[in-house]
Amino acid sequence: MKEKSSIGRLIIVTISLIFIIGCGRESENLQGKDREVSNFLTIATGPTSGLYYPIGSSFAKVLKKLGYRTSVQSTGGSVENINLILNKSADLAIAMSDSVDQSKNSNELRALTGLYPNYVQLVTIKKNKINKFEDLKGKRVGIGAFNSGVELNARMMYEAHGMSYKDSVVQYLNYGDAVEKMRDGLVDAIFVTSGIPNETIMELKKDADMVLVPITGKGMKNLMEKYPFFVEDIIPAEIYGTDKDIKTASVRNIMLVRKDLPEDVVYKITKGIFENIKSIKSSHIASQQNISLENSQKGVKIKFHPGAIKYYKEQGLMK
């Protein structure tokens, strides 16, 4: 009986040891997963037909070189991206500075770097006879994807011209869908707020008599008075082969970063981005002409992340 009892106790001890060892391994595996999650960064961009997506993808390539696993997320644009940052569903995100300024939680947002200017491009076809903003009255207008930076711009543009969406038949459309509908005669004008040149506008010009409607006069003055992040700008004639330079408004894009990311992580990201800036610049002509260490603070009105500040101080760009 003693022998059986000893064997029983041995079995219990052995099972207990196996259980303890197993729990230890499971704990190690969970810690490993936690480490992997901390090395995984999601970048929120925009529609694949715009510039945010390829530029965000170029950032992802650099982050991979730095040892991070990345995901590039196509989104509706600035407003959605801000919300993704705030609810921690994205780690980095591109947004227009006007959308950032208008966010009720702007004090919770942090900048990694300034990027490039977005130009308000009000696009139509010559036969639609839209020559000035006020001609949008009664017209079918694509105002951007719902809750996007483009749509926010469109709303402010209408307001600055003493109009509202009620003055037009508005449709929430991203760039690609809007251009297709214009080709099919289902939309008269579309808003495309992006860097230049925009590929969807270039595609439209191939088979349609494309026209860019200028933003000028009292409307422009009202816009800048109420929303000082807008500046007067021009779209040079050579960009789309127009007869002359087109006067319009522009607003800066910003690469946002989660406020709660560790300082050392954001420092490493910032340093890596500017040490591999050629990869970023190769993504688009807008990047090539505008994204640089010297322009990193241009047009940025919100606070920078401490990790970015540390790098900029090393480079003598901040005190």
PDB file of C-alpha atoms in Angstrom:
ATOM      1  CA  MET A   1       0.000   0.000   0.000  1.00  0.00           C
ATOM      2  CA  LYS A   2       2.871   2.339   0.871  1.00  0.00           C
ATOM      3  CA  GLU A   3       4.392   1.606  -2.496  1.00  0.00           C
ATOM      4  CA  LYS A   4       1.141   2.495  -4.303  1.00  0.00           C
ATOM      5  CA  SER A   5       0.795   5.652  -2.239  1.00  0.00           C
ATOM      6  CA  SER A   6       4.371   6.711  -3.137  1.00  0.00           C
ATOM      7  CA  ILE A   7       3.717   6.089  -6.816  1.00  0.00           C
ATOM      8  CA  GLY A   8       0.533   8.157  -6.595  1.00  0.00           C
ATOM      9  CA  ARG A   9       2.343  11.060  -4.977  1.00  0.00           C
ATOM     10  CA  LEU A  10       5.072  10.834  -7.638  1.00  0.00           C
ATOM     11  CA  ILE A  11       2.487  11.023 -10.400  1.00  0.00           C
ATOM     12  CA  ILE A  12       0.834  14.076  -8.802  1.00  0.00           C
ATOM     13  CA  VAL A  13       4.205  15.824  -8.382  1.00  0.00           C
ATOM     14  CA  THR A  14       5.159  15.040 -11.982  1.00  0.00           C
ATOM     15  CA  ILE A  15       1.860  16.382 -13.322  1.00  0.00           C
ATOM     16  CA  SER A  16       2.269  19.509 -11.196  1.00  0.00           C
ATOM     17  CA  LEU A  17       5.777  20.071 -12.534  1.00  0.00           C
ATOM     18  CA  ILE A  18       4.580  19.662 -16.117  1.00  0.00           C
ATOM     19  CA  PHE A  19       1.789  22.166 -15.455  1.00  0.00           C
ATOM     20  CA  ILE A  20       4.178  24.703 -13.901  1.00  0.00           C
ATOM     21  CA  ILE A  21       6.681  24.354 -16.742  1.00  0.00           C
ATOM     22  CA  GLY A  22       3.869  24.657 -19.277  1.00  0.00           C
ATOM     23  CA  CYS A  23       2.587  27.846 -17.629  1.00  0.00           C
ATOM     24  CA  GLY A  24       6.089  29.257 -17.656  1.00  0.00           C
ATOM     25  CA  ARG A  25       6.430  28.578 -21.381  1.00  0.00           C
ATOM     26  CA  GLU A  26       3.005  30.073 -22.045  1.00  0.00           C
ATOM     27  CA  SER A  27       4.052  33.183 -20.099  1.00  0.00           C
ATOM     28  CA  GLU A  28       7.241  33.411 -22.165  1.00  0.00           C
ATOM     29  CA  ASN A  29       5.203  33.096 -25.361  1.00  0.00           C
ATOM     30  CA  LEU A  30       2.813  35.845 -24.269  1.00  0.00           C
ATOM     31  CA  GLN A  31       5.734  38.106 -23.459  1.00  0.00           C
ATOM     32  CA  GLY A  32       7.114  37.339 -26.899  1.00  0.00           C
ATOM     33  CA  LYS A  33       3.795  38.332 -28.443  1.00  0.00           C
ATOM     34  CA  ASP A  34       3.829  41.554 -26.439  1.00  0.00           C
ATOM     35  CA  ARG A  35       7.293  42.315 -27.779  1.00  0.00           C
ATOM     36  CA  GLU A  36       6.088  41.656 -31.325  1.00  0.00           C
ATOM     37  CA  VAL A  37       3.080  43.931 -30.863  1.00  0.00           C
ATOM     38  CA  SER A  38       5.366  46.743 -29.669  1.00  0.00           C
ATOM     39  CA  ASN A  39       7.360  46.320 -32.908  1.00  0.00           C
ATOM     40  CA  PHE A  40       4.238  46.430 -35.101  1.00  0.00           C
ATOM     41  CA  LEU A  41       3.256  49.839 -36.453  1.00  0.00           C
ATOM     42  CA  THR A  42       0.116  50.699 -38.414  1.00  0.00           C
ATOM     43  CA  ILE A  43       0.158  53.704 -40.740  1.00  0.00           C
ATOM     44  CA  ALA A  44      -3.215  55.224 -41.681  1.00  0.00           C
ATOM     45  CA  THR A  45      -3.093  56.834 -45.124  1.00  0.00           C
ATOM     46  CA  GLY A  46      -6.014  57.520 -47.486  1.00  0.00           C
ATOM     47  CA  PRO A  47      -7.710  56.194 -50.634  1.00  0.00           C
ATOM     48  CA  THR A  48      -5.367  54.211 -52.899  1.00  0.00           C
ATOM     49  CA  SER A  49      -6.207  56.695 -55.677  1.00  0.00           C
ATOM     50  CA  GLY A  50      -4.659  59.608 -53.746  1.00  0.00           C
ATOM     51  CA  LEU A  51      -1.164  60.543 -52.554  1.00  0.00           C
ATOM     52  CA  TYR A  52      -1.456  59.588 -48.880  1.00  0.00           C
ATOM     53  CA  TYR A  53      -1.299  55.883 -49.705  1.00  0.00           C
ATOM     54  CA  PRO A  54       1.976  55.791 -51.703  1.00  0.00           C
ATOM     55  CA  ILE A  55       3.641  58.279 -49.345  1.00  0.00           C
ATOM     56  CA  GLY A  56       2.504  56.296 -46.295  1.00  0.00           C
ATOM     57  CA  SER A  57       3.808  53.154 -47.993  1.00  0.00           C
ATOM     58  CA  SER A  58       7.236  54.768 -48.416  1.00  0.00           C
ATOM     59  CA  PHE A  59       7.304  55.483 -44.670  1.00  0.00           C
ATOM     60  CA  ALA A  60       6.422  51.828 -44.044  1.00  0.00           C
ATOM     61  CA  LYS A  61       9.386  50.675 -46.144  1.00  0.00           C
ATOM     62  CA  VAL A  62      11.750  52.774 -44.041  1.00  0.00           C
ATOM     63  CA  LEU A  63      10.221  51.463 -40.805  1.00  0.00           C
ATOM     64  CA  LYS A  64      10.813  47.907 -42.018  1.00  0.00           C
ATOM     65  CA  LYS A  65      14.485  48.776 -42.488  1.00  0.00           C
ATOM     66  CA  LEU A  66      14.484  49.892 -38.862  1.00  0.00           C
ATOM     67  CA  GLY A  67      13.229  46.467 -37.763  1.00  0.00           C
ATOM     68  CA  TYR A  68       9.501  47.164 -37.385  1.00  0.00           C
ATOM     69  CA  ARG A  69       6.666  45.147 -38.856  1.00  0.00           C
ATOM     70  CA  THR A  70       4.193  47.464 -40.547  1.00  0.00           C
ATOM     71  CA  SER A  71       0.690  47.684 -41.946  1.00  0.00           C
ATOM     72  CA  VAL A  72      -0.375  50.399 -44.393  1.00  0.00           C
ATOM     73  CA  GLN A  73      -4.083  51.075 -43.983  1.00  0.00           C
ATOM     74  CA  SER A  74      -6.184  52.646 -46.743  1.00  0.00           C
ATOM     75  CA  THR A  75      -8.732  55.022 -45.180  1.00  0.00           C
ATOM     76  CA  GLY A  76     -11.176  57.800 -45.984  1.00  0.00           C
ATOM     77  CA  GLY A  77      -8.504  60.381 -45.193  1.00  0.00           C
ATOM     78  CA  SER A  78      -7.661  63.003 -42.593  1.00  0.00           C
ATOM     79  CA  VAL A  79     -10.671  62.969 -40.263  1.00  0.00           C
ATOM     80  CA  GLU A  80     -10.798  59.185 -40.088  1.00  0.00           C
ATOM     81  CA  ASN A  81      -7.028  59.076 -39.569  1.00  0.00           C
ATOM     82  CA  ILE A  82      -7.221  61.475 -36.636  1.00  0.00           C
ATOM     83  CA  ASN A  83      -9.839  59.268 -35.006  1.00  0.00           C
ATOM     84  CA  LEU A  84      -7.715  56.170 -35.626  1.00  0.00           C
ATOM     85  CA  ILE A  85      -4.786  57.836 -33.840  1.00  0.00           C
ATOM     86  CA  LEU A  86      -6.957  58.962 -30.933  1.00  0.00           C
ATOM     87  CA  ASN A  87      -8.467  55.505 -30.361  1.00  0.00           C
ATOM     88  CA  LYS A  88      -5.058  53.826 -30.806  1.00  0.00           C
ATOM     89  CA  SER A  89      -6.079  51.902 -33.924  1.00  0.00           C
ATOM     90  CA  ALA A  90      -3.154  53.466 -35.818  1.00  0.00           C
ATOM     91  CA  ASP A  91       0.340  54.463 -34.699  1.00  0.00           C
ATOM     92  CA  LEU A  92       1.147  56.941 -37.460  1.00  0.00           C
ATOM     93  CA  ALA A  93      -1.268  58.774 -39.737  1.00  0.00           C
ATOM     94  CA  ILE A  94      -1.300  61.476 -42.384  1.00  0.00           C
ATOM     95  CA  ALA A  95      -3.718  64.385 -41.959  1.00  0.00           C
ATOM     96  CA  MET A  96      -4.219  67.884 -43.265  1.00  0.00           C
ATOM     97  CA  SER A  97      -3.438  70.629 -40.776  1.00  0.00           C
ATOM     98  CA  ASP A  98      -6.933  72.109 -41.155  1.00  0.00           C
ATOM     99  CA  SER A  99      -8.490  68.809 -40.063  1.00  0.00           C
ATOM    100  CA  VAL A 100      -6.069  68.679 -37.130  1.00  0.00           C
ATOM    101  CA  ASP A 101      -6.891  72.253 -36.156  1.00  0.00           C
ATOM    102  CA  GLN A 102     -10.633  71.576 -36.340  1.00  0.00           C
ATOM    103  CA  SER A 103     -10.417  68.428 -34.201  1.00  0.00           C
ATOM    104  CA  LYS A 104     -11.916  68.919 -30.728  1.00  0.00           C
ATOM    105  CA  ASN A 105      -9.096  66.682 -29.433  1.00  0.00           C
ATOM    106  CA  SER A 106      -6.241  68.488 -31.185  1.00  0.00           C
ATOM    107  CA  ASN A 107      -4.418  68.844 -27.842  1.00  0.00           C
ATOM    108  CA  GLU A 108      -4.155  65.038 -27.753  1.00  0.00           C
ATOM    109  CA  LEU A 109      -2.450  64.861 -31.148  1.00  0.00           C
ATOM    110  CA  ARG A 110       1.314  64.888 -31.687  1.00  0.00           C
ATOM    111  CA  ALA A 111       3.349  65.549 -34.829  1.00  0.00           C
ATOM    112  CA  LEU A 112       6.230  63.537 -36.199  1.00  0.00           C
ATOM    113  CA  THR A 113       6.984  65.838 -39.141  1.00  0.00           C
ATOM    114  CA  GLY A 114       5.430  68.238 -41.608  1.00  0.00           C
ATOM    115  CA  LEU A 115       5.023  66.772 -45.096  1.00  0.00           C
ATOM    116  CA  TYR A 116       3.880  68.681 -48.186  1.00  0.00           C
ATOM    117  CA  PRO A 117       1.136  71.152 -49.197  1.00  0.00           C
ATOM    118  CA  ASN A 118      -2.272  69.980 -50.358  1.00  0.00           C
ATOM    119  CA  TYR A 119      -3.849  72.106 -53.063  1.00  0.00           C
ATOM    120  CA  VAL A 120      -7.592  72.635 -53.323  1.00  0.00           C
ATOM    121  CA  GLN A 121      -8.330  71.467 -56.854  1.00  0.00           C
ATOM    122  CA  LEU A 122     -11.886  72.121 -58.010  1.00  0.00           C
ATOM    123  CA  VAL A 123     -12.129  70.031 -61.169  1.00  0.00           C
ATOM    124  CA  THR A 124     -14.717  70.079 -63.934  1.00  0.00           C
ATOM    125  CA  ILE A 125     -15.104  69.563 -67.690  1.00  0.00           C
ATOM    126  CA  LYS A 126     -15.372  72.503 -70.090  1.00  0.00           C
ATOM    127  CA  LYS A 127     -18.857  71.584 -71.336  1.00  0.00           C
ATOM    128  CA  ASN A 128     -20.238  71.937 -67.792  1.00  0.00           C
ATOM    129  CA  LYS A 129     -19.609  75.721 -67.958  1.00  0.00           C
ATOM    130  CA  ILE A 130     -18.302  76.082 -64.402  1.00  0.00           C
ATOM    131  CA  ASN A 131     -15.818  78.952 -64.444  1.00  0.00           C
ATOM    132  CA  LYS A 132     -16.019  80.244 -60.863  1.00  0.00           C
ATOM    133  CA  PHE A 133     -16.975  78.782 -57.495  1.00  0.00           C
ATOM    134  CA  GLU A 134     -20.439  80.361 -57.492  1.00  0.00           C
ATOM    135  CA  ASP A 135     -21.246  78.386 -60.660  1.00  0.00           C
ATOM    136  CA  LEU A 136     -21.582  75.296 -58.441  1.00  0.00           C
ATOM    137  CA  LYS A 137     -25.119  76.408 -57.575  1.00  0.00           C
ATOM    138  CA  GLY A 138     -27.537  73.740 -58.780  1.00  0.00           C
ATOM    139  CA  LYS A 139     -24.680  71.481 -59.938  1.00  0.00           C
ATOM    140  CA  ARG A 140     -23.886  67.889 -58.970  1.00  0.00           C
ATOM    141  CA  VAL A 141     -20.674  68.051 -56.957  1.00  0.00           C
ATOM    142  CA  GLY A 142     -18.392  65.318 -55.589  1.00  0.00           C
ATOM    143  CA  ILE A 143     -17.198  66.649 -52.227  1.00  0.00           C
ATOM    144  CA  GLY A 144     -14.851  63.827 -51.188  1.00  0.00           C
ATOM    145  CA  ALA A 145     -15.362  60.700 -49.132  1.00  0.00           C
ATOM    146  CA  PHE A 146     -17.586  61.124 -46.089  1.00  0.00           C
ATOM    147  CA  ASN A 147     -15.701  62.413 -43.053  1.00  0.00           C
ATOM    148  CA  SER A 148     -12.515  63.002 -45.069  1.00  0.00           C
ATOM    149  CA  GLY A 149     -10.196  65.995 -45.147  1.00  0.00           C
ATOM    150  CA  VAL A 150     -11.379  66.735 -48.689  1.00  0.00           C
ATOM    151  CA  GLU A 151     -14.983  66.890 -47.521  1.00  0.00           C
ATOM    152  CA  LEU A 152     -14.009  69.179 -44.640  1.00  0.00           C
ATOM    153  CA  ASN A 153     -12.238  71.467 -47.141  1.00  0.00           C
ATOM    154  CA  ALA A 154     -15.267  71.493 -49.420  1.00  0.00           C
ATOM    155  CA  ARG A 155     -17.536  72.499 -46.535  1.00  0.00           C
ATOM    156  CA  MET A 156     -15.233  75.409 -45.587  1.00  0.00           C
ATOM    157  CA  MET A 157     -15.001  76.483 -49.240  1.00  0.00           C
ATOM    158  CA  TYR A 158     -18.782  76.652 -49.555  1.00  0.00           C
ATOM    159  CA  GLU A 159     -18.976  78.636 -46.322  1.00  0.00           C
ATOM    160  CA  ALA A 160     -16.286  81.106 -47.438  1.00  0.00           C
ATOM    161  CA  HIS A 161     -18.276  81.790 -50.614  1.00  0.00           C
ATOM    162  CA  GLY A 162     -21.517  82.412 -48.713  1.00  0.00           C
ATOM    163  CA  MET A 163     -22.945  79.060 -49.809  1.00  0.00           C
ATOM    164  CA  SER A 164     -23.735  75.659 -48.306  1.00  0.00           C
ATOM    165  CA  TYR A 165     -24.209  72.090 -49.502  1.00  0.00           C
ATOM    166  CA  LYS A 166     -27.902  72.929 -50.017  1.00  0.00           C
ATOM    167  CA  ASP A 167     -26.855  75.050 -52.990  1.00  0.00           C
ATOM    168  CA  SER A 168     -25.601  71.970 -54.864  1.00  0.00           C
ATOM    169  CA  VAL A 169     -26.480  68.311 -55.238  1.00  0.00           C
ATOM    170  CA  VAL A 170     -23.542  66.952 -53.251  1.00  0.00           C
ATOM    171  CA  GLN A 171     -22.205  63.397 -53.420  1.00  0.00           C
ATOM    172  CA  TYR A 172     -19.700  61.787 -51.042  1.00  0.00           C
ATOM    173  CA  LEU A 173     -17.161  60.278 -53.432  1.00  0.00           C
ATOM    174  CA  ASN A 174     -13.460  59.474 -53.282  1.00  0.00           C
ATOM    175  CA  TYR A 175     -11.197  60.643 -56.100  1.00  0.00           C
ATOM    176  CA  GLY A 176     -11.419  57.542 -58.253  1.00  0.00           C
ATOM    177  CA  ASP A 177     -15.214  57.157 -58.074  1.00  0.00           C
ATOM    178  CA  ALA A 178     -15.740  60.884 -58.613  1.00  0.00           C
ATOM    179  CA  VAL A 179     -13.673  60.913 -61.809  1.00  0.00           C
ATOM    180  CA  GLU A 180     -15.541  57.878 -63.168  1.00  0.00           C
ATOM    181  CA  LYS A 181     -18.885  59.561 -62.485  1.00  0.00           C
ATOM    182  CA  MET A 182     -17.689  62.731 -64.196  1.00  0.00           C
ATOM    183  CA  ARG A 183     -16.686  60.704 -67.249  1.00  0.00           C
ATOM    184  CA  ASP A 184     -20.166  59.155 -67.266  1.00  0.00           C
ATOM    185  CA  GLY A 185     -21.851  62.553 -66.989  1.00  0.00           C
ATOM    186  CA  LEU A 186     -23.213  61.876 -63.503  1.00  0.00           C
ATOM    187  CA  VAL A 187     -21.164  64.575 -61.712  1.00  0.00           C
ATOM    188  CA  ASP A 188     -20.463  68.139 -62.863  1.00  0.00           C
ATOM    189  CA  ALA A 189     -17.531  69.051 -60.598  1.00  0.00           C
ATOM    190  CA  ILE A 190     -15.360  67.400 -57.964  1.00  0.00           C
ATOM    191  CA  PHE A 191     -13.124  68.506 -55.115  1.00  0.00           C
ATOM    192  CA  VAL A 192      -9.654  66.970 -55.073  1.00  0.00           C
ATOM    193  CA  THR A 193      -7.559  68.336 -52.212  1.00  0.00           C
ATOM    194  CA  SER A 194      -4.149  66.720 -52.589  1.00  0.00           C
ATOM    195  CA  GLY A 195      -0.556  67.177 -53.600  1.00  0.00           C
ATOM    196  CA  ILE A 196       0.149  67.932 -57.238  1.00  0.00           C
ATOM    197  CA  PRO A 197      -0.006  66.396 -59.712  1.00  0.00           C
ATOM    198  CA  ASN A 198      -2.872  64.113 -58.735  1.00  0.00           C
ATOM    199  CA  GLU A 199      -2.998  60.914 -60.781  1.00  0.00           C
ATOM    200  CA  THR A 200      -6.799  60.823 -61.037  1.00  0.00           C
ATOM    201  CA  ILE A 201      -6.847  64.316 -62.529  1.00  0.00           C
ATOM    202  CA  MET A 202      -4.083  63.299 -64.931  1.00  0.00           C
ATOM    203  CA  GLU A 203      -6.194  60.313 -66.012  1.00  0.00           C
ATOM    204  CA  LEU A 204      -9.262  62.513 -66.521  1.00  0.00           C
ATOM    205  CA  LYS A 205      -7.282  64.909 -68.705  1.00  0.00           C
ATOM    206  CA  LYS A 206      -6.381  62.069 -71.086  1.00  0.00           C
ATOM    207  CA  ASP A 207      -9.929  61.703 -72.375  1.00  0.00           C
ATOM    208  CA  ALA A 208     -11.782  64.867 -71.312  1.00  0.00           C
ATOM    209  CA  ASP A 209     -11.419  68.634 -71.680  1.00  0.00           C
ATOM    210  CA  MET A 210     -10.495  69.089 -68.004  1.00  0.00           C
ATOM    211  CA  VAL A 211     -10.773  72.500 -66.326  1.00  0.00           C
ATOM    212  CA  LEU A 212      -9.484  73.697 -62.930  1.00  0.00           C
ATOM    213  CA  VAL A 213     -11.738  76.300 -61.315  1.00  0.00           C
ATOM    214  CA  PRO A 214      -9.772  79.055 -59.511  1.00  0.00           C
ATOM    215  CA  ILE A 215     -10.339  79.980 -55.853  1.00  0.00           C
ATOM    216  CA  THR A 216      -9.890  83.764 -55.717  1.00  0.00           C
ATOM    217  CA  GLY A 217     -11.369  87.083 -54.683  1.00  0.00           C
ATOM    218  CA  LYS A 218     -13.725  87.541 -51.750  1.00  0.00           C
ATOM    219  CA  GLY A 219     -14.101  83.804 -51.240  1.00  0.00           C
ATOM    220  CA  MET A 220     -10.357  83.365 -50.778  1.00  0.00           C
ATOM    221  CA  LYS A 221     -10.189  86.386 -48.466  1.00  0.00           C
ATOM    222  CA  ASN A 222     -13.035  85.047 -46.298  1.00  0.00           C
ATOM    223  CA  LEU A 223     -11.394  81.623 -46.202  1.00  0.00           C
ATOM    224  CA  MET A 224      -8.038  82.891 -44.933  1.00  0.00           C
ATOM    225  CA  GLU A 225      -9.638  85.254 -42.415  1.00  0.00           C
ATOM    226  CA  LYS A 226     -11.653  82.494 -40.770  1.00  0.00           C
ATOM    227  CA  TYR A 227      -9.191  79.634 -41.321  1.00  0.00           C
ATOM    228  CA  PRO A 228      -5.625  81.012 -41.229  1.00  0.00           C
ATOM    229  CA  PHE A 229      -4.069  77.601 -41.957  1.00  0.00           C
ATOM    230  CA  PHE A 230      -5.073  78.187 -45.601  1.00  0.00           C
ATOM    231  CA  VAL A 231      -2.677  80.181 -47.770  1.00  0.00           C
ATOM    232  CA  GLU A 232      -2.947  81.607 -51.279  1.00  0.00           C
ATOM    233  CA  ASP A 233      -1.133  79.419 -53.767  1.00  0.00           C
ATOM    234  CA  ILE A 234      -0.970  78.557 -57.451  1.00  0.00           C
ATOM    235  CA  ILE A 235      -1.046  75.367 -59.472  1.00  0.00           C
ATOM    236  CA  PRO A 236       1.606  76.018 -62.164  1.00  0.00           C
ATOM    237  CA  ALA A 237       0.371  75.641 -65.741  1.00  0.00           C
ATOM    238  CA  GLU A 238       2.911  72.909 -66.501  1.00  0.00           C
ATOM    239  CA  ILE A 239       1.487  70.572 -63.839  1.00  0.00           C
ATOM    240  CA  TYR A 240      -1.644  69.720 -65.845  1.00  0.00           C
ATOM    241  CA  GLY A 241      -0.947  71.577 -69.086  1.00  0.00           C
ATOM    242  CA  THR A 242      -3.488  74.324 -68.394  1.00  0.00           C
ATOM    243  CA  ASP A 243      -3.483  77.591 -70.353  1.00  0.00           C
ATOM    244  CA  LYS A 244      -2.252  79.524 -67.303  1.00  0.00           C
ATOM    245  CA  ASP A 245      -1.368  79.163 -63.626  1.00  0.00           C
ATOM    246  CA  ILE A 246      -4.461  78.494 -61.499  1.00  0.00           C
ATOM    247  CA  LYS A 247      -4.914  80.470 -58.281  1.00  0.00           C
ATOM    248  CA  THR A 248      -6.178  78.414 -55.361  1.00  0.00           C
ATOM    249  CA  ALA A 249      -5.702  77.671 -51.652  1.00  0.00           C
ATOM    250  CA  SER A 250      -3.314  75.192 -50.090  1.00  0.00           C
ATOM    251  CA  VAL A 251      -2.902  73.619 -46.665  1.00  0.00           C
ATOM    252  CA  ARG A 252      -0.027  71.595 -45.179  1.00  0.00           C
ATOM    253  CA  ASN A 253      -0.097  67.852 -44.483  1.00  0.00           C
ATOM    254  CA  ILE A 254       1.303  66.437 -41.236  1.00  0.00           C
ATOM    255  CA  MET A 255       2.504  62.971 -40.223  1.00  0.00           C
ATOM    256  CA  LEU A 256       0.849  62.346 -36.863  1.00  0.00           C
ATOM    257  CA  VAL A 257       2.088  59.886 -34.264  1.00  0.00           C
ATOM    258  CA  ARG A 258       0.386  58.428 -31.211  1.00  0.00           C
ATOM    259  CA  LYS A 259       0.958  60.574 -28.133  1.00  0.00           C
ATOM    260  CA  ASP A 260       1.546  57.511 -25.908  1.00  0.00           C
ATOM    261  CA  LEU A 261       4.236  55.841 -28.039  1.00  0.00           C
ATOM    262  CA  PRO A 262       7.525  55.623 -26.077  1.00  0.00           C
ATOM    263  CA  GLU A 263       9.970  58.483 -26.595  1.00  0.00           C
ATOM    264  CA  ASP A 264      12.781  56.156 -27.661  1.00  0.00           C
ATOM    265  CA  VAL A 265      10.567  54.530 -30.304  1.00  0.00           C
ATOM    266  CA  VAL A 266       9.537  57.851 -31.854  1.00  0.00           C
ATOM    267  CA  TYR A 267      13.130  59.110 -31.699  1.00  0.00           C
ATOM    268  CA  LYS A 268      14.270  56.007 -33.592  1.00  0.00           C
ATOM    269  CA  ILE A 269      11.478  56.458 -36.170  1.00  0.00           C
ATOM    270  CA  THR A 270      12.228  60.169 -36.708  1.00  0.00           C
ATOM    271  CA  LYS A 271      15.961  59.584 -37.020  1.00  0.00           C
ATOM    272  CA  GLY A 272      15.406  56.662 -39.390  1.00  0.00           C
ATOM    273  CA  ILE A 273      13.028  58.621 -41.610  1.00  0.00           C
ATOM    274  CA  PHE A 274      15.473  61.464 -42.209  1.00  0.00           C
ATOM    275  CA  GLU A 275      18.473  59.171 -42.569  1.00  0.00           C
ATOM    276  CA  ASN A 276      16.527  57.369 -45.324  1.00  0.00           C
ATOM    277  CA  ILE A 277      14.831  60.449 -46.775  1.00  0.00           C
ATOM    278  CA  LYS A 278      15.643  59.397 -50.371  1.00  0.00           C
ATOM    279  CA  SER A 279      13.198  56.498 -50.009  1.00  0.00           C
ATOM    280  CA  ILE A 280      10.483  58.914 -48.901  1.00  0.00           C
ATOM    281  CA  LYS A 281      11.214  61.432 -51.657  1.00  0.00           C
ATOM    282  CA  SER A 282      11.022  58.759 -54.360  1.00  0.00           C
ATOM    283  CA  SER A 283       7.333  58.071 -53.628  1.00  0.00           C
ATOM    284  CA  HIS A 284       5.976  61.154 -55.450  1.00  0.00           C
ATOM    285  CA  ILE A 285       7.050  64.500 -56.868  1.00  0.00           C
ATOM    286  CA  ALA A 286       5.220  66.221 -53.966  1.00  0.00           C
ATOM    287  CA  SER A 287       7.489  64.355 -51.550  1.00  0.00           C
ATOM    288  CA  GLN A 288      10.581  65.059 -53.611  1.00  0.00           C
ATOM    289  CA  GLN A 289       9.953  68.801 -53.618  1.00  0.00           C
ATOM    290  CA  ASN A 290       8.707  69.300 -50.061  1.00  0.00           C
ATOM    291  CA  ILE A 291       9.592  66.608 -47.516  1.00  0.00           C
ATOM    292  CA  SER A 292      12.915  67.365 -45.879  1.00  0.00           C
ATOM    293  CA  LEU A 293      14.514  67.913 -42.501  1.00  0.00           C
ATOM    294  CA  GLU A 294      14.535  71.659 -43.181  1.00  0.00           C
ATOM    295  CA  ASN A 295      10.766  71.630 -43.820  1.00  0.00           C
ATOM    296  CA  SER A 296       9.931  69.307 -40.917  1.00  0.00           C
ATOM    297  CA  GLN A 297       8.316  72.054 -38.808  1.00  0.00           C
ATOM    298  CA  LYS A 298       6.759  74.026 -41.667  1.00  0.00           C
ATOM    299  CA  GLY A 299       2.990  74.429 -41.315  1.00  0.00           C
ATOM    300  CA  VAL A 300       2.828  72.369 -38.103  1.00  0.00           C
ATOM    301  CA  LYS A 301       0.799  74.119 -35.383  1.00  0.00           C
ATOM    302  CA  ILE A 302       0.386  71.237 -32.899  1.00  0.00           C
ATOM    303  CA  LYS A 303       2.945  69.903 -30.429  1.00  0.00           C
ATOM    304  CA  PHE A 304       5.659  67.532 -31.618  1.00  0.00           C
ATOM    305  CA  HIS A 305       6.158  64.196 -29.884  1.00  0.00           C
ATOM    306  CA  PRO A 306       9.050  64.303 -27.350  1.00  0.00           C
ATOM    307  CA  GLY A 307      10.884  61.628 -29.360  1.00  0.00           C
ATOM    308  CA  ALA A 308      10.765  63.810 -32.475  1.00  0.00           C
ATOM    309  CA  ILE A 309      11.791  66.870 -30.452  1.00  0.00           C
ATOM    310  CA  LYS A 310      14.848  65.013 -29.168  1.00  0.00           C
ATOM    311  CA  TYR A 311      16.007  64.315 -32.732  1.00  0.00           C
ATOM    312  CA  TYR A 312      15.279  67.852 -33.974  1.00  0.00           C
ATOM    313  CA  LYS A 313      17.257  69.298 -31.068  1.00  0.00           C
ATOM    314  CA  GLU A 314      20.212  67.107 -32.024  1.00  0.00           C
ATOM    315  CA  GLN A 315      19.966  68.543 -35.543  1.00  0.00           C
ATOM    316  CA  GLY A 316      19.866  72.123 -34.238  1.00  0.00           C
ATOM    317  CA  LEU A 317      16.305  72.729 -35.451  1.00  0.00           C
ATOM    318  CA  MET A 318      14.797  73.180 -31.998  1.00  0.00           C
ATOM    319  CA  LYS A 319      16.083  74.747 -28.816  1.00  0.00           C
TER     320      LYS A 319
END
